[in-house]
């Protein structure tokens, strides 16, 4: 049976408590990469978009995008209340992601955007391996 619907103040409190960095998913990815010997910085302030993972030496940035906040076409869902606000908010997030990606590409950085759903149980190990390979390939490009 479904829980009772939340009031607007309850929903606002919940949405306001959602963290933008240091999420469980970020921590899980960080631990998996660290275990593979990858050394990096997390949530680097001062870098455009505050990448979730950055390796400046090799010009590598990785963003882990949540399906809700980054409007995943597969899993993103829009709230049914305050529709205009959410459409503007999510569209602005999409535009910001594009600008950040373009910025790093223009500066010669290796950028990877990973969707939250790619890191779910069934595909977590494969996605970590894909991220690891991306890092190794990016390092090779820089060394050459």
PDB file of N, CA, C and O in Angstrom, residues 7 18 45 83 90 124 141:
ATOM      1  N   UNK A   7       2.812  16.715   2.018  1.00  0.00           N
ATOM      2  CA  UNK A   7       2.386  18.093   1.838  1.00  0.00           C
ATOM      3  C   UNK A   7       3.523  18.857   1.167  1.00  0.00           C
ATOM      4  O   UNK A   7       4.665  18.394   1.121  1.00  0.00           O
ATOM      5  N   UNK A  18      18.545  16.893  -0.104  1.00  0.00           N
ATOM      6  CA  UNK A  18      19.294  16.059  -1.037  1.00  0.00           C
ATOM      7  C   UNK A  18      20.671  16.660  -1.253  1.00  0.00           C
ATOM      8  O   UNK A  18      20.812  17.839  -1.562  1.00  0.00           O
ATOM      9  N   UNK A  45      36.530  22.073  -6.075  1.00  0.00           N
ATOM     10  CA  UNK A  45      36.046  23.444  -6.152  1.00  0.00           C
ATOM     11  C   UNK A  45      36.998  24.247  -7.016  1.00  0.00           C
ATOM     12  O   UNK A  45      38.197  24.007  -7.034  1.00  0.00           O
ATOM     13  N   UNK A  83       4.844  22.154 -11.982  1.00  0.00           N
ATOM     14  CA  UNK A  83       5.419  21.657 -13.231  1.00  0.00           C
ATOM     15  C   UNK A  83       6.307  22.690 -13.922  1.00  0.00           C
ATOM     16  O   UNK A  83       7.414  22.367 -14.362  1.00  0.00           O
ATOM     17  N   UNK A  90      15.034  21.644 -14.489  1.00  0.00           N
ATOM     18  CA  UNK A  90      15.689  20.502 -15.129  1.00  0.00           C
ATOM     19  C   UNK A  90      16.285  20.886 -16.481  1.00  0.00           C
ATOM     20  O   UNK A  90      17.372  20.422 -16.840  1.00  0.00           O
ATOM     21  N   UNK A 124      27.036  -2.294 -12.325  1.00  0.00           N
ATOM     22  CA  UNK A 124      28.022  -1.527 -11.570  1.00  0.00           C
ATOM     23  C   UNK A 124      29.452  -1.919 -11.945  1.00  0.00           C
ATOM     24  O   UNK A 124      30.272  -1.064 -12.306  1.00  0.00           O
ATOM     25  N   UNK A 141      46.942   9.031 -23.751  1.00  0.00           N
ATOM     26  CA  UNK A 141      46.903  10.178 -24.664  1.00  0.00           C
ATOM     27  C   UNK A 141      47.816  11.298 -24.147  1.00  0.00           C
ATOM     28  O   UNK A 141      48.509  11.919 -24.926  1.00  0.00           O
TER      29      UNK A 141
END
